[in-house]
Coordinates of C-alpha atoms and ligand atoms in Angstrom, one line a residue:
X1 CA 0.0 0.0 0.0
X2 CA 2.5 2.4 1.1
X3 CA 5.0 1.6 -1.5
X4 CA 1.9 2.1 -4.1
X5 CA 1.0 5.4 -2.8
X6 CA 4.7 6.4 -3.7
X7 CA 5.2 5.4 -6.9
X8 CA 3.2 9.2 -8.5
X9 CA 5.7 11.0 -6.4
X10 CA 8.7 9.3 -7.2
X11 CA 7.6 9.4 -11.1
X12 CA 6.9 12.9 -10.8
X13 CA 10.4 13.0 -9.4
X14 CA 12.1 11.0 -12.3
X15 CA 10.0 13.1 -15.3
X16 CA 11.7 16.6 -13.4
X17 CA 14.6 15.2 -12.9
X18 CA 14.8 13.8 -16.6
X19 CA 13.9 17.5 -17.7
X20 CA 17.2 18.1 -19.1
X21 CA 17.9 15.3 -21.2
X22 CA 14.9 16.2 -23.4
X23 CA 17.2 19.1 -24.8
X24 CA 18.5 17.5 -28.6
X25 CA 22.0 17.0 -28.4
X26 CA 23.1 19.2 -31.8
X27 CA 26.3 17.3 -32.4
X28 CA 27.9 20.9 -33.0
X29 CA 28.8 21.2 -29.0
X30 CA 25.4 22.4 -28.5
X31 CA 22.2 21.4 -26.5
X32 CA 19.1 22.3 -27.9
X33 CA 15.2 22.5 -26.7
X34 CA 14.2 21.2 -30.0
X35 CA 16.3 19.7 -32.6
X36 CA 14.4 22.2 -35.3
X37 CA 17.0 24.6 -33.1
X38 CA 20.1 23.0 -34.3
X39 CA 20.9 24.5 -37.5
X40 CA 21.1 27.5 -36.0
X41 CA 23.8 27.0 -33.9
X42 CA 25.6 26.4 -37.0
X43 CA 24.2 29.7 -38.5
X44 CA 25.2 31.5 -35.8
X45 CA 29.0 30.2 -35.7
X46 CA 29.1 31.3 -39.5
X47 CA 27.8 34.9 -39.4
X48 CA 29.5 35.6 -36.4
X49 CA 32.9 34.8 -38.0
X50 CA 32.2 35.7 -41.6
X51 CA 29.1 38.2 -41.5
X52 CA 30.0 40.1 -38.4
X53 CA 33.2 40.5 -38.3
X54 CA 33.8 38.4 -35.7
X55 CA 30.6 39.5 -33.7
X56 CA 30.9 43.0 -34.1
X57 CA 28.3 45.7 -34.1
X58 CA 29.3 47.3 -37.2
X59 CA 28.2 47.9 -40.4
X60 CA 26.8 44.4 -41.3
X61 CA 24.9 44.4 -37.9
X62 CA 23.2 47.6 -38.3
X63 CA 22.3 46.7 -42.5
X64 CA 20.7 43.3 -41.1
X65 CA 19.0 45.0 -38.4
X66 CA 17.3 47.3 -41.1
X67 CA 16.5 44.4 -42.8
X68 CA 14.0 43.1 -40.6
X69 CA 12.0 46.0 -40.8
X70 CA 12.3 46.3 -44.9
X71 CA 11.1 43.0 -45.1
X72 CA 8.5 42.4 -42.6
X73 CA 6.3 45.9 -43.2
X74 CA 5.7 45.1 -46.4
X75 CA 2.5 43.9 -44.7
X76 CA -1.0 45.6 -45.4
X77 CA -4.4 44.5 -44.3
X78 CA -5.9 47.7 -45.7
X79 CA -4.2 46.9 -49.0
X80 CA -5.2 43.2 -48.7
X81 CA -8.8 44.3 -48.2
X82 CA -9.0 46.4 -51.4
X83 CA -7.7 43.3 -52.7
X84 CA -4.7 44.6 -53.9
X85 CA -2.1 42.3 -51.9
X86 CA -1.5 39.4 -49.1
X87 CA -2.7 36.0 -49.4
X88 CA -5.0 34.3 -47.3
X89 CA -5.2 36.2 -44.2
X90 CA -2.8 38.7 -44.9
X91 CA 0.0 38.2 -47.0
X92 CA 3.7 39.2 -46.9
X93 CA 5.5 40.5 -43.9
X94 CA 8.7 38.8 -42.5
X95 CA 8.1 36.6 -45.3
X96 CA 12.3 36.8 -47.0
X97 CA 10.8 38.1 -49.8
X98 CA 13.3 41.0 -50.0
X99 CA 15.4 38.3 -50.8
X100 CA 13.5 36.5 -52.9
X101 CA 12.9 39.0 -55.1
X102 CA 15.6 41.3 -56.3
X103 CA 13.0 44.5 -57.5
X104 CA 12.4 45.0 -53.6
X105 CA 15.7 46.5 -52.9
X106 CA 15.2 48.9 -55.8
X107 CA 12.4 50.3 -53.9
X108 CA 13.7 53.9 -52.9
X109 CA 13.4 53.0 -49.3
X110 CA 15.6 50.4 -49.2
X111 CA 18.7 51.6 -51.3
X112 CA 21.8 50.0 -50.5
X113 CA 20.3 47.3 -48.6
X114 CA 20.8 45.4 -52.3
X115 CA 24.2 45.0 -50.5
X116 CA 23.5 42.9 -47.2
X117 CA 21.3 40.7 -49.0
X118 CA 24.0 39.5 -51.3
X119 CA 25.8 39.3 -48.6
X120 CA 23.6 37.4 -46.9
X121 CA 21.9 35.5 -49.2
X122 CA 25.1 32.9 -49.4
X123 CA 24.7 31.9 -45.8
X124 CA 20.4 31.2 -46.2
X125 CA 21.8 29.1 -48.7
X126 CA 24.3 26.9 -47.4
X127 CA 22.3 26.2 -44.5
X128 CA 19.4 25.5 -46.1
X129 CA 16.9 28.0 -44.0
X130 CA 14.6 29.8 -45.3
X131 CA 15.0 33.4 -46.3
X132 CA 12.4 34.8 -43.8
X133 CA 13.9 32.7 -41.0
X134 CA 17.3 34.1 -41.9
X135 CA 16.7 37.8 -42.3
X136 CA 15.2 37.5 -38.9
X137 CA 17.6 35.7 -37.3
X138 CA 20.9 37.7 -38.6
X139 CA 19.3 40.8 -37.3
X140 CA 18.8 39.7 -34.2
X141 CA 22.5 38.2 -33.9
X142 CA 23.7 41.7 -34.9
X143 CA 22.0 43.9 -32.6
X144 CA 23.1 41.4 -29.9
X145 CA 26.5 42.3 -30.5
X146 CA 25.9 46.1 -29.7
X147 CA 27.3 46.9 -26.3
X148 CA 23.7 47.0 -24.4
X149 CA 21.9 45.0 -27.4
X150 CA 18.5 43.5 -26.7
X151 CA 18.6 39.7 -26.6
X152 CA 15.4 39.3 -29.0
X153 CA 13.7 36.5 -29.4
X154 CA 13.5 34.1 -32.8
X155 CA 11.3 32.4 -33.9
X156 CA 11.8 29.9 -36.5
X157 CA 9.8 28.1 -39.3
X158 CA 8.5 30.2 -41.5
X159 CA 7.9 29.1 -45.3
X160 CA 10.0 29.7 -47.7
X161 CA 7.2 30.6 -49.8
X162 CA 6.9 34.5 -50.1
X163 CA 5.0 37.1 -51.5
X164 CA 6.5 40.2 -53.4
X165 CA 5.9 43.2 -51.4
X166 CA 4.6 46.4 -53.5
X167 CA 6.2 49.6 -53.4
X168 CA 5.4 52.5 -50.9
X169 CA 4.6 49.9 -47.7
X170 CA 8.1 51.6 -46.6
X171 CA 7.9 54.9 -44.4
X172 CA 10.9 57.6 -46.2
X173 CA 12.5 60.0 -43.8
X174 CA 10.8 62.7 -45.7
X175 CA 7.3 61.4 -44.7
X176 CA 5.1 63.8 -42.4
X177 CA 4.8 62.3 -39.1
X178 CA 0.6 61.1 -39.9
X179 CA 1.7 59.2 -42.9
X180 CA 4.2 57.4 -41.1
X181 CA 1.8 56.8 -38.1
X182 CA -1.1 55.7 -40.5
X183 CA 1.5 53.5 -42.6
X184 CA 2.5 51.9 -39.2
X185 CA -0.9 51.9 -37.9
X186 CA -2.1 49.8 -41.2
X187 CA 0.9 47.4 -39.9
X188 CA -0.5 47.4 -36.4
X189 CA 1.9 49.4 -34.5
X190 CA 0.6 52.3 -32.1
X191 CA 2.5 55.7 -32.2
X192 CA 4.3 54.7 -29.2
X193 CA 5.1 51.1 -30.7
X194 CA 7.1 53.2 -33.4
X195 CA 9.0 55.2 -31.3
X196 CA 9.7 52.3 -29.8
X197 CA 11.1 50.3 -33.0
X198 CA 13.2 53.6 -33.7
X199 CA 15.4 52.4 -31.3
X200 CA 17.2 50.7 -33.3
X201 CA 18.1 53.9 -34.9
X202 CA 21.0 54.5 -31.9
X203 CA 23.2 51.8 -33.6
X204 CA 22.4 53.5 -36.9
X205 CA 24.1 55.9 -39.3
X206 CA 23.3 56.2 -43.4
X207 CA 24.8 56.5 -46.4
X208 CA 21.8 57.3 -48.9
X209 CA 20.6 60.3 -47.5
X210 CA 23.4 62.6 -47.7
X211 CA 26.0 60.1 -50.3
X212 CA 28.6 62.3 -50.1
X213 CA 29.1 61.5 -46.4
X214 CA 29.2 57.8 -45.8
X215 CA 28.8 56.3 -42.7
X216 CA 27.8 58.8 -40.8
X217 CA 25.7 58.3 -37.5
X218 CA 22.3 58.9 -36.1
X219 CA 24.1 59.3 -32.3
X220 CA 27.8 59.5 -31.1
X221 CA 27.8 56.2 -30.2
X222 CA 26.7 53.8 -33.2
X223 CA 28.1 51.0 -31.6
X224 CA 26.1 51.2 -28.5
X225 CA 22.6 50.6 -28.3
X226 CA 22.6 53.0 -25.8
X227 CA 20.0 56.0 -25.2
X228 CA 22.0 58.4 -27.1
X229 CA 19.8 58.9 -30.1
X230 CA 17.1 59.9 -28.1
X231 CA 18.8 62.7 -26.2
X232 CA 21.0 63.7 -29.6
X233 CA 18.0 63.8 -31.7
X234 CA 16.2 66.5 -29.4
X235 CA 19.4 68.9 -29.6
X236 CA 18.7 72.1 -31.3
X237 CA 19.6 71.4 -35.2
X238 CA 22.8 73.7 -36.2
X239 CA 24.2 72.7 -39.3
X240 CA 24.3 69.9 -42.1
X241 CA 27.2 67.2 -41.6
X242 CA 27.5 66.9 -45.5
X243 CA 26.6 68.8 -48.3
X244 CA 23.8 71.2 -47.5
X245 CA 20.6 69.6 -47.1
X246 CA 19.3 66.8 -49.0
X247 CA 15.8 64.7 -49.3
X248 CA 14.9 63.2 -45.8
X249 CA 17.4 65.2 -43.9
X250 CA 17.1 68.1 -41.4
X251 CA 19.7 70.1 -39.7
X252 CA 22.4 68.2 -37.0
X253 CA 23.5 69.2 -33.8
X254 CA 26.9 68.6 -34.7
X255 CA 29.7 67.8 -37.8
X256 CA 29.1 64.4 -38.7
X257 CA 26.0 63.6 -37.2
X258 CA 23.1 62.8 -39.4
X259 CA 19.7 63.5 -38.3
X260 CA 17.0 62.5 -40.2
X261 CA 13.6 64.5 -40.9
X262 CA 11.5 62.0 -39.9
X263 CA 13.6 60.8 -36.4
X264 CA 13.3 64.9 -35.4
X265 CA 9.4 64.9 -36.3
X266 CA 8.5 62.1 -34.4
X267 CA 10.9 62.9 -31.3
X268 CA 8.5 66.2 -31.0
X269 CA 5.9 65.0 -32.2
X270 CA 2.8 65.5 -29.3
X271 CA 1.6 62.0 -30.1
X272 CA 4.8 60.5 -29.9
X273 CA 7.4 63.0 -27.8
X274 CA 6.9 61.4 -24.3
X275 CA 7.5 57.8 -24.7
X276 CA 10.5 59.4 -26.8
X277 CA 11.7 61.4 -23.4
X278 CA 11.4 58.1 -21.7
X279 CA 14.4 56.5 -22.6
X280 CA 16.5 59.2 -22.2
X281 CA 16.7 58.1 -18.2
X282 CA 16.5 54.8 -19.2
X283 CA 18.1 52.2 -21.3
X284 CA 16.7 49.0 -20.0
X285 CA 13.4 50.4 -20.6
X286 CA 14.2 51.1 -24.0
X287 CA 15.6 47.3 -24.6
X288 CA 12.5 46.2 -22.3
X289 CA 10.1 48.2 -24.8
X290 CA 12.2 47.3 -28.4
X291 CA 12.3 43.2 -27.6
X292 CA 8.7 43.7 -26.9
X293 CA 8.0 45.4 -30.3
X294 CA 10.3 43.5 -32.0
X295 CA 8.8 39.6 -31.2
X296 CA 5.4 41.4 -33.2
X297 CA 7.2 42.9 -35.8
X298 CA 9.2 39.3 -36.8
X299 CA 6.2 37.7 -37.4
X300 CA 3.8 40.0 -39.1
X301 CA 2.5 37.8 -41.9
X302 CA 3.0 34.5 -39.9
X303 CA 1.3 32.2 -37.6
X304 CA 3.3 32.0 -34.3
X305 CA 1.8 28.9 -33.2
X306 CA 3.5 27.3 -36.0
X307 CA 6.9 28.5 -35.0
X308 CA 9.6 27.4 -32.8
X309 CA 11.3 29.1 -30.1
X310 CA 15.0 28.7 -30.8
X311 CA 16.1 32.0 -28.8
X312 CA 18.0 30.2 -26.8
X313 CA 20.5 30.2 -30.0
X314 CA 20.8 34.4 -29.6
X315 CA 24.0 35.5 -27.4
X316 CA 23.6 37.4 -24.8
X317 CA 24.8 40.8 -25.2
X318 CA 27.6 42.7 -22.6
X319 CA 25.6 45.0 -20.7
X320 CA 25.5 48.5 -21.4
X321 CA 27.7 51.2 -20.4
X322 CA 25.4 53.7 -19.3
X323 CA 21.8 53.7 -17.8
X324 CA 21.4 57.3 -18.2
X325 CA 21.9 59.4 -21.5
X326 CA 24.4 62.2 -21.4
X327 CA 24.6 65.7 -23.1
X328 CA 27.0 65.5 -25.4
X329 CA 30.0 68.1 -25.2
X330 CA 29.6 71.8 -25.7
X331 CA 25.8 71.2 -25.0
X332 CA 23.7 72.2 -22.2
X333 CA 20.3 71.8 -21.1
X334 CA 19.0 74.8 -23.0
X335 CA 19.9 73.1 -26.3
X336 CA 17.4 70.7 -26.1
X337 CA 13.8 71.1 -27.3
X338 CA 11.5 69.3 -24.8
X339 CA 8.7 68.4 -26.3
X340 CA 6.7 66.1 -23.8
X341 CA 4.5 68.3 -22.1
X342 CA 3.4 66.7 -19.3
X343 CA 6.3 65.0 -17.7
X344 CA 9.5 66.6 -16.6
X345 CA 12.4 66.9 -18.4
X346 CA 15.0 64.2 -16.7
X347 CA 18.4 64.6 -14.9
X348 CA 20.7 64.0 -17.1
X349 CA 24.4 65.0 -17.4
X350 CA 27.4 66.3 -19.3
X351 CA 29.6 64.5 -21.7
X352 CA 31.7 62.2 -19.4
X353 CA 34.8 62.3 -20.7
X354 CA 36.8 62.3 -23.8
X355 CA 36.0 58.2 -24.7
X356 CA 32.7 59.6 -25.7
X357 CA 33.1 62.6 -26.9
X358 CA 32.7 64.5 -30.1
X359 CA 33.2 64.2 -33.0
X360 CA 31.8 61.3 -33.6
X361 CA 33.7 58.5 -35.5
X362 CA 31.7 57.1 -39.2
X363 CA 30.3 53.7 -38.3
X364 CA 31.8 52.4 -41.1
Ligands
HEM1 C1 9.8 55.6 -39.3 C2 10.3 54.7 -40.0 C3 11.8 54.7 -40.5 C4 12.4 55.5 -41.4 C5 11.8 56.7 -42.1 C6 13.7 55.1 -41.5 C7 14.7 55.6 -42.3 C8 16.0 55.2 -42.4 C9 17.0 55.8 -43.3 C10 16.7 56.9 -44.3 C11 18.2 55.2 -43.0 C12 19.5 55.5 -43.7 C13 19.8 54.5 -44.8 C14 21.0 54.9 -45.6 O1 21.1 56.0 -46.1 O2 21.9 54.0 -45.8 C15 18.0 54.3 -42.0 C16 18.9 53.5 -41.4 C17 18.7 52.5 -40.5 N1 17.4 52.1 -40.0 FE1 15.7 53.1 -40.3 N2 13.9 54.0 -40.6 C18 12.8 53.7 -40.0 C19 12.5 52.7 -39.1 C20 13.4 51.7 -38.8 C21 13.1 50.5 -38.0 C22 11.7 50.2 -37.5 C23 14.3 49.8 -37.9 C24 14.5 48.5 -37.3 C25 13.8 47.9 -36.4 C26 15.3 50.6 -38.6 C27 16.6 50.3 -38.6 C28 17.6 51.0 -39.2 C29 19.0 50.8 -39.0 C30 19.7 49.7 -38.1 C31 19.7 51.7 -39.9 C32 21.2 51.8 -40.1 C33 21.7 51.0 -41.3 C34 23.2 51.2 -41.4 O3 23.9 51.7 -40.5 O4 23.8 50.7 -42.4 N3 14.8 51.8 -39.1 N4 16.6 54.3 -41.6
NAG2 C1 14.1 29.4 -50.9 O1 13.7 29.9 -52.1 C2 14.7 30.3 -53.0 C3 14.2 30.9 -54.2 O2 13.4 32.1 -53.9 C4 15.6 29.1 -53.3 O3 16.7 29.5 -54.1 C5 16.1 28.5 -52.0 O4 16.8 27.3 -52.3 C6 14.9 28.2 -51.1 N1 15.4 27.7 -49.8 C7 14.9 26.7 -49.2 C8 15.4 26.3 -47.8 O5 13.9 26.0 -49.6
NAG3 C1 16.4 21.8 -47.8 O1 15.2 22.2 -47.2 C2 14.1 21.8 -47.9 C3 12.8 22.4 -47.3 O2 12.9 22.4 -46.0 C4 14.0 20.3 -48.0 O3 12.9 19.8 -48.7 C5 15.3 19.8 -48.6 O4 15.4 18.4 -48.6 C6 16.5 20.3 -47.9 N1 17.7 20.0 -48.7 C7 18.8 19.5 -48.1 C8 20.0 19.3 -49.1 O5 18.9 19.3 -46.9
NAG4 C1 27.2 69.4 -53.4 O1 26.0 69.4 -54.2 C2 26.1 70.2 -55.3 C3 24.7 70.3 -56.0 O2 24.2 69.0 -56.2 C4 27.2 69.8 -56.3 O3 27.3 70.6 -57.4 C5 28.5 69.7 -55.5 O4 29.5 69.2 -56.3 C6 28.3 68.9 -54.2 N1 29.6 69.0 -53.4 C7 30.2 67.9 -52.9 C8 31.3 68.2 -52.0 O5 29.8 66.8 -53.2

């Protein structure tokens, strides 16, 4: 009898106990949750060495990081209810069809990104994945190797069936702030879901907008995915980095900084200005807020029930250096144009030293 009563403990012992041993072993030196996660171990050895640099957060990183976005908004229910585009459901999204399909990167939005998907078309290849599983996963292996990078989560399993995405489902840094909102609102992000994604702007810089100066930076630290960009970007503008002003571009706080039109509308924009301030004071909020936002905008256009969780593959970045946002050098409080109305301006303080000081290197 007694020994009878027992035996549902002692079974309930063994299955916890025998927890671990359900993880596939990968043969590559790696455990995994599900053997659908093993490939990407061998992914991520590959980029890291031969895409990144050697896991950097440089130029690679921040291309594949604007990848994601260029391939999963070209998502439209409004457009799929005139009829016009999706399939199914909806249609599109983080589908890899900007890899698919070569006339996506002509789009004017995405010049230059022709670039990272050659290079990264190879790798989608060679290990077999498909393309809107890849452009997801490089760009979260980039942006983890930004000094305070978000650990996002992937997702794998999407088809490698896609759809081509039409022109103009991509906001242009010369779009007024509504027709950005509305574009992102047709996508299903709220005005405060976009400020959110434009942190990935802070390990950022272009090379489109103003061609004459290449690689130069949103923030002073485009390494960092740091709050930076959200203090810089409220700075009084003073003069163009490059030559004069082009398409998309509004005037800098300082030589080699690039601020785009769109980054300074939105940052004082009343429906958008305060969950901008927010970060300022607080980085981990900002990582908090951009993994959030991120996990939606990696499967628009997909089922999540019919992916796996492989984040466990995605390194876990070095912490950042700074909580707090500074004012960079030569700037004081009355440079910036507050533009929340109804919280406080926070504490923040000078430059701290000549490591991150101005002027601020190209990212590239
Ligand atoms: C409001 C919408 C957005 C606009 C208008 C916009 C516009 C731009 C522009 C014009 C560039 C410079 C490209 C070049 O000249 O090379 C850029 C770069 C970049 N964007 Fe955005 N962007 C937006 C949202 C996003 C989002 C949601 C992400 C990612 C989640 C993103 C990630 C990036 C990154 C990482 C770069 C830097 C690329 C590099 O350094 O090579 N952007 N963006
Ligand atoms: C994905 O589709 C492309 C063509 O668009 C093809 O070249 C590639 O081999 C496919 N990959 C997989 C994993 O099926
Ligand atoms: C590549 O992936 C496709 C689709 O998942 C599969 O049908 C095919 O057998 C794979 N090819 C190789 C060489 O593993
Ligand atoms: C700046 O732009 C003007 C007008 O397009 C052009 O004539 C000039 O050569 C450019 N200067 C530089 C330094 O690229």
């Amino acid at each position: 009898m007694f020994a009878k009563a027992l035996i549902p403990f002692l079974s309930l012992a063994l299955i916890v106990r025998a927890a671990p041993s359900h993880k596939s072993d990968c043969g590559n030196g790696h455990l995994a949750s599900n053997s659908q996660c093993c490939v990407w171990y061998d992914v991520l050895d590959d980029i890291q060495t031969n895409l990144f640099d050697g896991g950097e957060c440089g130029e690679e990183a921040h291309e594949s990081l604007r990848l994601t976005f260029h391939d999963a908004i070209g998502f439209s229910p409004a457009l799929f209810r005139e009829g016009k585009f999706g399939q199914v459901l909806h249609g599109g999204g983080a589908d890899g069809s900007i890899m698919a399909f070569p006339i996506e990167t002509t789009f004017k939005a995405s010049a230059g990104l022709d670039e990272i998907v050659g290079e990264q078309k190879p790798f989608a290849l060679k290990h077999n994945v498909s393309f809107g599983d890849f452009i997801q996963f490089a760009g979260a292996v980039g942006v983890s190797n930004c000094r305070g990078g978000p650990r996002l989560q992937f997702l794998a399993g999407r088809s490698n069936h896609s759809q081509v995405s039409p022109d103009g489902l991509i906001p242009l840094p010369e779009d007024p702030v509504d027709k950005i909102l509305a574009r992102m609102a047709d996508a299903g992000f709220s005005p405060a879901e976009v400020v959110d994604l434009l942190a990935s702007h802070t390990v950022a810089a272009q090379d489109h907008v103003d061609p004459t100066i290449h690689g130069s930076p949103f923030d002073s630290t485009p390494s960092d995915f740091d709050a930076q960009f959200f203090v810089e970007t409220l700075l009084k503008g003073v003069a163009f980095p490059g030559n004069g002003s082009n398409v998309g571009e509004v005037l800098s706080p300082y030589p080699g900084e690039m601020r785009l039109q769109s980054d300074a509308a939105i940052a004082r924009d009343p429906r958008t200005a305060c969950e901008w301030q927010s970060f300022i004071a607080n980085q981990e909020l900002m990582v908090r807020k951009f993994e959030k936002v991120m996990a939606k905008m990696a499967v628009l256009g997909q089922d999540p029930r019919k992916l796996i969780d492989c984040s466990e593959v995605i390194p876990v970045p070095k912490p950042a250096a700074s909580q707090v946002a500074h004012l960079p050098a030569g700037k004081n409080l009355k440079d910036i144009q507050v533009s929340c109305k109804h919280i406080p301006f926070p504490t923040i303080k000078a430059d701290p030293g000549p490591e991150t000081s101005i002027p601020v290197v190209p990212a590239s």
